[in-house]
Amino acid sequence: MGASLTELGSKLAGLMFIWGTIQQLFPQILCKRIESFWTRLEYYFYPYVQITINELTNGKSNEIYRHVDSYLGTKSVDTSAKYLKAEKSENSKSFAVILDEGEEIIDEFEGAIFCWRSHNETFDDNSQGSKKTQPTEKKSYTITFNKQHREIVTGKYLKHVIEEGRAIEFKNKKQRIYCNDSMPTWWLRLNSMWKHINFEHPATFDTLAMDPKKKAEIINDLIAFSKGKDYYSKVGKAWKRGYLLYGPPGTGKSTMIAAISNYLNYDIYDLELTTVKDNLELKKLLMETTSKSIIVIEDIDCSVDLTGKRNKAKKNKKKDDSDSDSDSDSDSNSDSDSDSEGKKKLTLSGLLNFIDGIWSACGEERIIIFTTNHVDKLDPALIRRGRMDMHIEMSYCRYEAFKVLAKNYLGIDTHPLFQEIEPLLEEVNMSPCDVAESLIRKNTSGGIEICLNNLILALKEAKEKAIEEAREKEKQDSERVKEENPKKNKKLSTKFYGRFKKLFR
Ligand SMILES: Nc1ncnc2c1ncn2[C@@H]1O[C@H](COP(=O)(O)OP(=O)(O)OP(=O)(O)O)[C@@H](O)[C@H]1O
Ligand SMILES: [Mg+2]
């Protein structure tokens, strides 16, 4: 097809030359007649249409060109094209193979054939008005197809190419982690409120130690979310999802965020609430986040005092009207939002609006994650379902989670010492972080067995310590009860003594 098109092109160029000569020789009316006849002839004999996609339009980069580039990059590897180029951009994880100048690719879509050709013209540019001309490159792609497929191209095919290209770019793009910093106002007027670096955390769901059922549930939820564009628009909900990760220190909450980011290839916006001045700044920060991203607020219980004011408001309300119920929704919070000096500041209702207010729908496909060590300290409105859709408990390391760590750190699926470790892990509350610490010593101390024995020792010590602490606590509690209610205790003991006597009389 490519060769026939080239031949036809050169024949047409010849005919155009003849046409130019005719135009000079014959009067205008005759020329018009010949022109319309020529158009009909051309339409009959040359049934192809061509669309050009330039790299630059009006001096700016053309987004469609980039998507076509990515799309053809994947196609070019399994075609007969001989001259290909390998390129890697700064923001890409891997290199891309693209067509070299003049190469052709035949693509098929819904039974129609499309011929893509890459062009690279170099010309002397003196558009700046300077005497010296600059050699400038003009890159483009042309797509040639039979005119009967015009509707497929404009209706479906180009859309398909752009979407596929965009998906390839997204898959190859390097993830970034953004953080907000306190900056002077003049700086923020000129720059973004977020600073970023590339995110290269090695955590994945495979290396994350947790109950496999729970892990599968989370992965399925993430898949459903990332493919849920149509569903969310059908039910009329903003395309976002909230996850609350809670559990003791070292149980993998931050690691889970990295695993989610790597799984979905989303950027992370690590929101530091303590540097946010007020609700307006929070809103601006939200507006500067992009789609396909994770907004994270770590240790939300310690970030700012979001619960204090609310509790105060509740207490006052209770005082005024002891019968009335205290509502736990954001609306009830508005009174407590302005502080006593009337200054605007960051409030709980500001944060609630950030999560699911009307502004939260700017941008789409976003995940919001809160982490905390103390879930009970959080305001119920902040974590109610719909805001934090999935509550995930990151718990101490049990046997199933240990097996993942053993595989990661020691490269083993089973070992005779596992039999001894299993019951200990069910009894002892040890975080995956501490278990990993025993296993990571493999390189310095030698063998697998030594690592496992170290772990057994650590578990036994932790068990002893826990028993000791429980005993101590029991002792303290009973002493406190005795101190607090000596009379009551006396009464109770005489009462029980009386009954006891009755029973055994
Ligand atoms: N579930 C886990 N799976 C794999 N590694 C884990 C897990 N939990 C902890 N680790 C290891 O322990 C280290 C600390 O974990 P991480 O920072 O994710 O804990 P955290 O729950 O966020 O703790 P904190 O509450 O103190 O922020 C990590 O570097 C990771 O290697
Ligand atoms: Mg953490």
Coordinates of C-alpha atoms and ligand atoms in Angstrom, one line a residue:
M1 CA 0.0 0.0 0.0
G2 CA 2.9 2.3 0.9
A3 CA 4.6 2.0 -2.5
S4 CA 1.4 2.5 -4.5
L5 CA 0.7 5.7 -2.5
T6 CA 4.2 7.1 -3.2
E7 CA 3.7 6.3 -6.9
L8 CA 0.4 8.0 -7.0
G9 CA 1.8 11.0 -5.2
S10 CA 4.5 11.6 -7.8
K11 CA 2.0 11.2 -10.7
L12 CA -0.3 13.7 -9.0
A13 CA 2.6 16.2 -8.7
G14 CA 3.2 15.9 -12.4
L15 CA -0.4 16.5 -13.2
M16 CA -0.4 19.5 -10.9
F17 CA 2.5 21.0 -13.0
I18 CA 0.5 20.5 -16.2
W19 CA -2.5 22.1 -14.5
G20 CA -0.4 25.2 -13.6
T21 CA 0.6 25.6 -17.2
I22 CA -3.0 25.2 -18.5
Q23 CA -4.1 27.9 -16.0
Q24 CA -1.7 30.3 -17.6
L25 CA -2.7 29.5 -21.2
F26 CA -6.6 29.4 -21.0
P27 CA -9.2 32.0 -19.9
Q28 CA -10.6 31.9 -16.3
I29 CA -14.1 30.3 -17.1
L30 CA -12.5 27.5 -18.9
C31 CA -10.1 27.0 -16.1
K32 CA -13.0 26.8 -13.5
R33 CA -14.6 24.1 -15.6
I34 CA -11.4 22.1 -15.9
E35 CA -10.9 22.6 -12.2
S36 CA -14.2 21.1 -11.1
F37 CA -13.8 18.3 -13.6
W38 CA -10.3 17.7 -12.2
T39 CA -11.6 17.5 -8.6
R40 CA -14.2 14.9 -9.7
L41 CA -11.5 12.9 -11.5
E42 CA -9.2 13.1 -8.6
Y43 CA -11.9 11.9 -6.2
Y44 CA -12.6 9.0 -8.5
F45 CA -9.1 7.9 -9.1
Y46 CA -7.5 8.7 -5.8
P47 CA -9.8 7.5 -3.1
Y48 CA -7.5 8.3 -0.2
V49 CA -7.7 11.0 2.4
Q50 CA -4.7 12.2 4.4
I51 CA -4.6 13.8 7.8
T52 CA -1.4 15.5 9.1
I53 CA -0.6 15.8 12.8
N54 CA 2.2 18.3 13.4
E55 CA 4.5 18.2 16.5
L56 CA 4.0 21.9 16.9
T57 CA 0.9 24.0 16.4
N58 CA 1.4 27.8 16.6
G59 CA 4.8 27.2 18.2
K60 CA 3.3 25.1 21.1
S61 CA 3.7 21.3 21.4
N62 CA 0.7 19.4 20.0
E63 CA -0.6 16.9 22.6
I64 CA -2.1 14.7 19.9
Y65 CA 1.3 14.3 18.3
R66 CA 2.7 13.0 21.6
H67 CA -0.1 10.5 22.0
V68 CA 0.3 9.3 18.4
D69 CA 4.0 9.0 19.0
S70 CA 3.5 6.7 22.0
Y71 CA 0.8 4.7 20.2
L72 CA 2.9 4.1 17.1
G73 CA 5.9 3.3 19.4
T74 CA 4.2 0.1 20.6
K75 CA 3.0 -0.8 17.1
S76 CA 6.3 -0.2 15.4
V77 CA 8.0 -3.1 17.2
D78 CA 5.8 -5.8 15.6
T79 CA 5.6 -4.4 12.1
S80 CA 7.9 -4.5 9.1
A81 CA 9.3 -1.0 9.7
K82 CA 13.1 -1.3 9.5
Y83 CA 14.3 2.1 10.7
L84 CA 13.3 2.8 14.3
K85 CA 14.6 5.2 16.9
A86 CA 14.9 4.6 20.7
E87 CA 14.2 7.7 22.8
K88 CA 13.8 8.3 26.6
S89 CA 12.3 11.4 28.1
E90 CA 13.2 12.7 31.5
N91 CA 9.8 11.8 33.0
S92 CA 9.6 8.4 31.6
K93 CA 10.6 5.1 33.3
S94 CA 11.5 3.3 30.2
F95 CA 12.6 4.2 26.7
A96 CA 10.2 4.3 23.7
V97 CA 10.8 2.9 20.2
I98 CA 9.5 5.3 17.6
L99 CA 9.5 5.4 13.8
D100 CA 12.4 7.0 12.0
E101 CA 11.8 9.5 9.2
G102 CA 10.0 8.2 6.2
E103 CA 9.1 4.9 7.8
E104 CA 5.5 3.6 7.4
I105 CA 3.3 1.5 9.6
I106 CA 0.1 -0.1 8.6
D107 CA -2.5 -0.3 11.3
E108 CA -5.9 -2.0 11.3
F109 CA -9.0 -1.0 13.2
E110 CA -12.5 -2.4 12.8
G111 CA -11.6 -3.8 9.4
A112 CA -10.2 -0.5 8.0
I113 CA -6.6 -0.1 7.0
F114 CA -4.6 3.0 8.0
C115 CA -1.2 3.9 6.8
W116 CA 0.9 6.0 9.2
R117 CA 4.0 7.8 7.9
S118 CA 6.6 9.8 9.9
H119 CA 8.0 13.0 8.4
N120 CA 10.9 15.1 9.5
E121 CA 11.6 18.3 7.5
T122 CA 14.6 20.5 8.2
F123 CA 14.3 24.1 6.9
D124 CA 16.0 27.4 7.6
D125 CA 14.1 29.6 10.0
N126 CA 14.5 33.3 9.9
S127 CA 11.2 34.1 11.5
Q128 CA 12.9 36.1 14.3
G129 CA 14.0 38.7 11.7
S130 CA 17.7 38.1 12.3
K131 CA 20.1 37.8 9.5
K132 CA 21.4 34.4 10.5
T133 CA 19.0 31.6 9.7
Q134 CA 18.5 28.8 12.2
P135 CA 18.0 25.2 10.9
T136 CA 14.7 24.1 12.3
E137 CA 13.1 20.6 12.4
K138 CA 9.4 20.2 11.6
K139 CA 8.2 16.8 12.6
S140 CA 4.8 15.4 11.7
Y141 CA 2.8 12.2 11.1
T142 CA 0.4 11.6 8.3
I143 CA -2.4 9.1 8.3
T144 CA -3.7 8.0 4.9
F145 CA -6.9 6.0 4.6
N146 CA -9.6 5.2 2.1
K147 CA -12.3 7.9 2.1
Q148 CA -15.0 5.4 2.8
H149 CA -13.4 5.1 6.3
R150 CA -13.6 8.8 7.0
E151 CA -16.3 8.4 9.7
I152 CA -14.4 5.6 11.5
V153 CA -11.3 7.9 11.7
T154 CA -13.0 11.0 13.0
G155 CA -15.6 9.1 15.1
K156 CA -13.5 6.3 16.7
Y157 CA -10.1 5.6 15.4
L158 CA -8.3 8.8 16.4
K159 CA -10.0 8.7 19.8
H160 CA -8.7 5.2 20.2
V161 CA -5.2 6.2 19.2
I162 CA -5.2 9.1 21.6
E163 CA -6.6 7.0 24.5
E164 CA -4.1 4.2 23.9
G165 CA -1.2 6.6 23.6
R166 CA -2.2 8.4 26.8
A167 CA -2.5 5.1 28.7
I168 CA 1.0 4.1 27.5
E169 CA 2.5 7.4 28.6
F170 CA 0.8 7.0 32.0
K171 CA 2.2 3.5 32.4
N172 CA 5.7 4.7 31.6
K173 CA 5.7 7.9 33.5
K174 CA 7.8 8.2 36.6
Q175 CA 5.8 8.7 39.8
R176 CA 6.2 11.8 41.8
I177 CA 5.8 12.7 45.5
Y178 CA 4.7 16.2 46.2
C179 CA 4.8 18.0 49.6
N180 CA 3.4 21.3 50.7
D181 CA 5.8 23.6 52.5
S182 CA 5.2 26.9 54.3
M183 CA 6.2 29.5 51.7
P184 CA 5.9 33.3 51.7
T185 CA 2.8 34.6 49.9
W186 CA 4.9 36.4 47.2
W187 CA 6.5 33.0 46.3
L188 CA 3.2 31.3 46.1
R189 CA 1.8 33.9 43.8
L190 CA 4.5 32.9 41.2
N191 CA 5.0 29.2 41.9
S192 CA 3.2 26.1 42.7
M193 CA 2.2 25.3 46.3
W194 CA 3.6 21.8 45.9
K195 CA 7.2 20.8 45.6
H196 CA 8.0 17.4 44.1
I197 CA 10.7 14.8 43.6
N198 CA 10.6 11.5 41.8
F199 CA 9.0 8.7 43.9
E200 CA 11.0 5.5 43.8
H201 CA 9.8 3.4 46.7
P202 CA 10.3 -0.4 46.2
A203 CA 7.2 -1.5 48.2
T204 CA 4.6 -3.5 46.3
F205 CA 1.6 -5.6 47.4
D206 CA 3.8 -8.7 46.9
T207 CA 6.2 -7.4 49.5
L208 CA 3.5 -6.1 51.9
A209 CA 3.1 -8.5 54.8
M210 CA -0.6 -8.8 55.8
D211 CA -3.5 -11.2 55.8
P212 CA -3.8 -12.4 52.1
K213 CA -7.6 -12.2 52.1
K214 CA -7.5 -8.6 53.3
K215 CA -4.8 -7.8 50.8
A216 CA -6.9 -9.3 47.9
E217 CA -9.9 -7.3 49.1
I218 CA -7.9 -4.0 48.9
I219 CA -6.4 -4.8 45.5
N220 CA -9.9 -5.6 44.1
D221 CA -11.2 -2.4 45.6
L222 CA -8.4 -0.4 43.9
I223 CA -9.0 -2.1 40.6
A224 CA -12.8 -1.4 40.8
F225 CA -12.0 2.2 41.6
S226 CA -9.5 2.8 38.8
K227 CA -11.8 1.3 36.3
G228 CA -14.9 2.9 37.7
K229 CA -15.2 6.0 35.5
D230 CA -18.5 5.0 34.0
Y231 CA -19.9 3.7 37.3
Y232 CA -19.1 6.9 39.2
S233 CA -20.6 9.1 36.5
K234 CA -23.7 6.8 36.4
V235 CA -24.4 7.1 40.1
G236 CA -23.5 10.8 40.1
K237 CA -20.6 10.6 42.5
A238 CA -17.2 12.4 42.2
W239 CA -14.6 9.8 41.1
K240 CA -12.6 9.5 44.4
R241 CA -12.2 7.1 47.2
G242 CA -11.1 7.4 50.8
Y243 CA -9.0 4.9 52.8
L244 CA -8.4 5.1 56.5
L245 CA -5.3 3.1 57.5
Y246 CA -5.1 2.6 61.2
G247 CA -3.0 0.5 63.5
P248 CA 0.0 0.5 65.9
P249 CA 3.4 1.9 64.8
G250 CA 5.5 -0.2 62.4
T251 CA 2.6 -2.2 61.0
G252 CA 3.0 -1.0 57.4
K253 CA 0.6 2.0 56.9
S254 CA 3.1 4.1 55.1
T255 CA 4.4 1.1 53.2
M256 CA 0.8 0.4 52.1
I257 CA 0.6 3.9 50.6
A258 CA 3.7 3.3 48.6
A259 CA 2.4 -0.1 47.4
I260 CA -0.9 1.5 46.3
S261 CA 1.0 4.3 44.5
N262 CA 3.2 1.7 42.7
Y263 CA 0.2 -0.5 41.9
L264 CA -1.9 2.3 40.3
N265 CA 1.1 4.4 39.1
Y266 CA -0.5 7.4 40.8
D267 CA 1.5 10.4 42.1
I268 CA 1.4 11.1 45.9
Y269 CA 0.5 14.4 47.5
D270 CA 1.8 14.3 51.0
L271 CA -0.3 16.9 52.7
E272 CA 1.4 18.4 55.9
L273 CA -1.6 20.0 57.7
T274 CA 0.5 21.8 60.3
T275 CA 1.9 24.2 57.6
V276 CA -1.6 24.9 56.2
K277 CA -2.7 28.4 57.4
D278 CA -6.4 28.2 56.8
N279 CA -9.3 26.6 55.0
L280 CA -8.7 28.8 51.9
E281 CA -5.1 27.6 51.6
L282 CA -6.3 24.0 51.9
K283 CA -8.7 24.6 49.1
K284 CA -6.0 26.1 46.9
L285 CA -3.7 23.1 47.6
L286 CA -6.5 20.8 46.6
M287 CA -7.0 22.7 43.3
E288 CA -3.4 22.3 42.5
T289 CA -3.4 18.5 42.7
T290 CA -3.8 16.5 39.5
S291 CA -6.0 13.6 38.6
K292 CA -4.8 10.0 39.1
S293 CA -3.2 10.9 42.4
I294 CA -3.2 10.0 46.1
I295 CA -3.6 12.7 48.7
V296 CA -2.2 11.5 52.0
I297 CA -2.5 13.0 55.5
E298 CA -0.3 10.9 57.8
D299 CA -1.0 10.7 61.5
I300 CA -4.1 12.7 61.2
D301 CA -4.8 12.6 64.9
C302 CA -1.5 14.5 65.6
S303 CA -1.6 16.9 62.6
V304 CA -3.7 19.7 64.0
D305 CA -6.3 19.9 66.8
L306 CA -9.3 19.2 64.7
T307 CA -11.3 17.5 67.4
G308 CA -10.9 19.9 70.3
K309 CA -13.2 22.6 69.0
R310 CA -15.8 20.2 68.0
N311 CA -15.8 18.5 71.4
K312 CA -16.1 21.9 73.0
A313 CA -19.1 22.7 70.9
K314 CA -20.7 19.4 71.7
K315 CA -20.2 20.0 75.4
N316 CA -21.7 23.5 75.2
K317 CA -24.6 22.1 73.3
K318 CA -25.1 19.4 75.9
K319 CA -25.1 21.9 78.6
D320 CA -27.7 24.0 76.9
D321 CA -30.0 21.2 76.0
S322 CA -29.3 18.0 77.7
D323 CA -32.0 16.2 75.8
S324 CA -30.8 17.1 72.3
D325 CA -28.7 14.7 70.3
S326 CA -25.3 15.9 69.2
D327 CA -25.1 15.5 65.5
S328 CA -21.9 14.2 64.1
D329 CA -22.0 15.7 60.6
S330 CA -20.0 18.6 59.2
D331 CA -22.8 21.0 59.1
S332 CA -23.1 21.1 62.9
N333 CA -19.5 22.0 63.0
S334 CA -19.8 25.3 61.3
D335 CA -20.3 27.3 64.5
S336 CA -17.1 26.0 66.0
D337 CA -15.1 26.9 62.9
S338 CA -14.2 30.5 63.6
D339 CA -12.0 30.7 66.6
S340 CA -12.6 33.0 69.6
E341 CA -10.6 35.9 68.1
G342 CA -12.6 35.7 64.9
K343 CA -9.6 34.8 62.8
K344 CA -10.0 32.3 60.0
K345 CA -8.0 29.1 60.4
L346 CA -7.9 25.5 59.5
T347 CA -10.9 23.7 60.9
L348 CA -12.6 20.4 60.8
S349 CA -15.3 21.5 58.5
G350 CA -12.6 22.9 56.2
L351 CA -11.0 19.5 56.1
L352 CA -14.4 17.8 55.6
N353 CA -15.0 20.1 52.6
F354 CA -11.6 19.3 51.3
I355 CA -12.5 15.6 51.3
D356 CA -16.0 15.6 49.9
G357 CA -17.2 19.2 49.5
I358 CA -18.1 20.6 46.2
W359 CA -14.5 21.6 45.4
S360 CA -13.3 18.0 45.9
A361 CA -14.8 17.1 42.5
C362 CA -12.3 19.3 40.6
G363 CA -10.1 16.7 39.0
E364 CA -11.0 13.1 39.0
E365 CA -9.7 9.6 39.9
R366 CA -8.2 10.6 43.2
I367 CA -7.6 8.6 46.4
I368 CA -7.5 10.2 49.8
I369 CA -5.7 8.3 52.6
F370 CA -5.5 9.1 56.3
T371 CA -3.3 7.2 58.6
T372 CA -3.5 7.1 62.4
N373 CA -2.2 5.1 65.3
H374 CA -5.3 6.1 67.3
V375 CA -8.5 5.6 65.4
D376 CA -10.6 6.3 68.5
K377 CA -9.3 9.8 68.7
L378 CA -10.7 10.9 65.4
D379 CA -13.9 12.7 65.0
P380 CA -16.6 10.3 63.6
A381 CA -17.5 12.8 60.9
L382 CA -14.0 12.7 59.5
I383 CA -14.0 9.0 59.0
R384 CA -17.6 8.1 58.3
R385 CA -18.2 5.9 55.3
G386 CA -18.5 8.0 52.2
R387 CA -15.6 10.1 53.3
M388 CA -13.3 7.3 54.3
D389 CA -14.9 4.5 52.3
M390 CA -12.7 1.7 53.5
H391 CA -11.3 1.3 57.0
I392 CA -8.2 -0.9 56.9
E393 CA -6.7 -2.1 60.1
M394 CA -2.9 -2.7 59.8
S395 CA -2.4 -5.2 62.6
Y396 CA 0.5 -7.0 64.4
C397 CA 2.4 -9.6 62.4
R398 CA 0.6 -13.0 62.4
Y399 CA 1.7 -16.2 60.7
E400 CA 0.4 -15.4 57.2
A401 CA 2.1 -12.0 57.2
F402 CA 5.3 -13.5 58.6
K403 CA 5.4 -15.9 55.6
V404 CA 5.5 -12.9 53.2
L405 CA 8.4 -11.4 55.3
A406 CA 10.3 -14.7 55.3
K407 CA 9.9 -14.9 51.6
N408 CA 11.1 -11.2 51.1
Y409 CA 14.0 -11.2 53.5
L410 CA 15.2 -14.8 53.5
G411 CA 13.8 -16.1 50.2
I412 CA 12.1 -19.1 51.8
D413 CA 8.6 -20.4 51.7
T414 CA 8.9 -22.9 54.5
H415 CA 11.4 -24.1 57.2
P416 CA 11.1 -26.6 60.2
L417 CA 11.4 -23.6 62.6
F418 CA 8.2 -22.1 61.2
Q419 CA 6.3 -24.7 63.4
E420 CA 7.7 -23.0 66.5
I421 CA 7.2 -19.5 65.2
E422 CA 3.5 -19.9 64.2
P423 CA 2.0 -20.3 67.7
L424 CA 4.2 -17.6 69.1
L425 CA 3.1 -15.1 66.5
E426 CA -0.6 -15.8 67.3
E427 CA 0.1 -15.1 71.0
V428 CA 2.5 -12.2 70.8
N429 CA 1.8 -8.7 69.4
M430 CA 4.9 -7.9 67.4
S431 CA 4.8 -5.4 64.5
P432 CA 5.9 -6.5 61.1
C433 CA 8.6 -3.8 61.4
D434 CA 10.1 -5.6 64.5
V435 CA 9.8 -9.1 62.8
A436 CA 11.5 -7.7 59.7
E437 CA 14.3 -6.4 62.0
S438 CA 15.1 -9.9 63.2
L439 CA 15.0 -11.3 59.6
I440 CA 17.1 -8.5 58.0
R441 CA 20.2 -9.6 59.9
K442 CA 20.7 -12.4 57.4
N443 CA 23.6 -10.6 55.7
T444 CA 25.5 -9.7 58.8
S445 CA 25.0 -12.8 60.9
G446 CA 25.0 -15.4 58.3
G447 CA 22.4 -18.2 57.9
I448 CA 18.6 -18.4 57.7
E449 CA 18.5 -20.6 60.8
I450 CA 20.2 -17.9 62.9
C451 CA 17.7 -15.3 61.8
L452 CA 14.8 -17.5 62.6
N453 CA 16.2 -18.4 66.0
N454 CA 16.8 -14.7 66.7
L455 CA 13.1 -14.1 65.9
I456 CA 12.0 -17.0 68.2
L457 CA 14.1 -15.5 70.9
A458 CA 12.7 -12.0 70.4
L459 CA 9.1 -13.4 70.4
K460 CA 9.7 -15.4 73.6
E461 CA 11.2 -12.3 75.3
A462 CA 8.2 -10.2 74.1
K463 CA 5.8 -12.8 75.4
E464 CA 7.5 -12.8 78.9
K465 CA 7.4 -9.0 78.9
A466 CA 3.7 -9.0 78.0
I467 CA 2.9 -11.5 80.8
E468 CA 4.9 -9.4 83.2
E469 CA 3.2 -6.2 82.2
A470 CA -0.3 -7.8 82.4
R471 CA 0.5 -9.0 85.9
E472 CA 1.7 -5.6 86.9
K473 CA -1.3 -3.9 85.5
E474 CA -3.7 -6.3 87.2
K475 CA -1.9 -5.6 90.5
Q476 CA -2.1 -1.8 90.0
D477 CA -5.8 -1.9 89.0
S478 CA -6.8 -3.9 92.1
E479 CA -4.8 -1.6 94.3
R480 CA -6.4 1.5 92.7
V481 CA -9.9 0.0 93.3
K482 CA -9.1 -0.7 96.9
E483 CA -7.8 2.9 97.4
E484 CA -10.7 4.5 95.6
N485 CA -13.5 2.6 97.3
P486 CA -12.4 1.3 100.7
K487 CA -15.9 1.5 102.2
K488 CA -17.6 -0.1 99.2
N489 CA -15.0 -2.9 99.2
K490 CA -15.6 -3.5 102.8
K491 CA -19.4 -3.6 102.3
L492 CA -19.1 -5.9 99.3
S493 CA -16.8 -8.3 101.1
T494 CA -19.1 -8.5 104.1
K495 CA -22.0 -9.0 101.7
F496 CA -20.2 -11.8 99.9
Y497 CA -19.0 -13.2 103.2
G498 CA -22.7 -13.3 104.4
R499 CA -23.9 -15.1 101.3
F500 CA -21.0 -17.5 101.4
K501 CA -21.8 -18.3 105.0
K502 CA -25.5 -18.9 104.1
L503 CA -24.6 -21.3 101.3
F504 CA -22.3 -23.5 103.4
R505 CA -24.3 -23.4 106.6
Ligands
LIG1 N1 3.1 -5.0 56.7 C1 4.4 -4.8 56.4 N2 4.9 -5.4 55.3 C2 6.2 -5.2 55.0 N3 7.0 -4.5 55.6 C3 6.6 -3.8 56.7 C4 5.2 -3.9 57.1 N4 5.1 -3.2 58.2 C5 6.2 -2.6 58.4 N5 7.1 -3.0 57.5 C6 8.5 -2.5 57.5 O1 8.7 -1.7 58.6 C7 9.1 -0.4 58.3 C8 8.2 0.6 58.9 O2 6.9 0.5 58.4 P1 5.9 1.7 58.1 O3 6.6 3.0 58.1 O4 5.1 1.4 56.9 O5 5.0 1.6 59.4 P2 3.8 2.6 59.8 O6 2.6 1.7 60.2 O7 3.6 3.6 58.8 O8 4.4 3.2 61.2 P3 4.0 4.6 61.9 O9 2.7 4.4 62.5 O10 5.1 4.7 62.9 O11 4.1 5.6 60.8 C9 9.1 -0.3 56.8 O12 10.3 0.2 56.3 C10 8.8 -1.7 56.3 O13 10.0 -2.2 55.7
MG2 MG 3.9 5.7 58.8

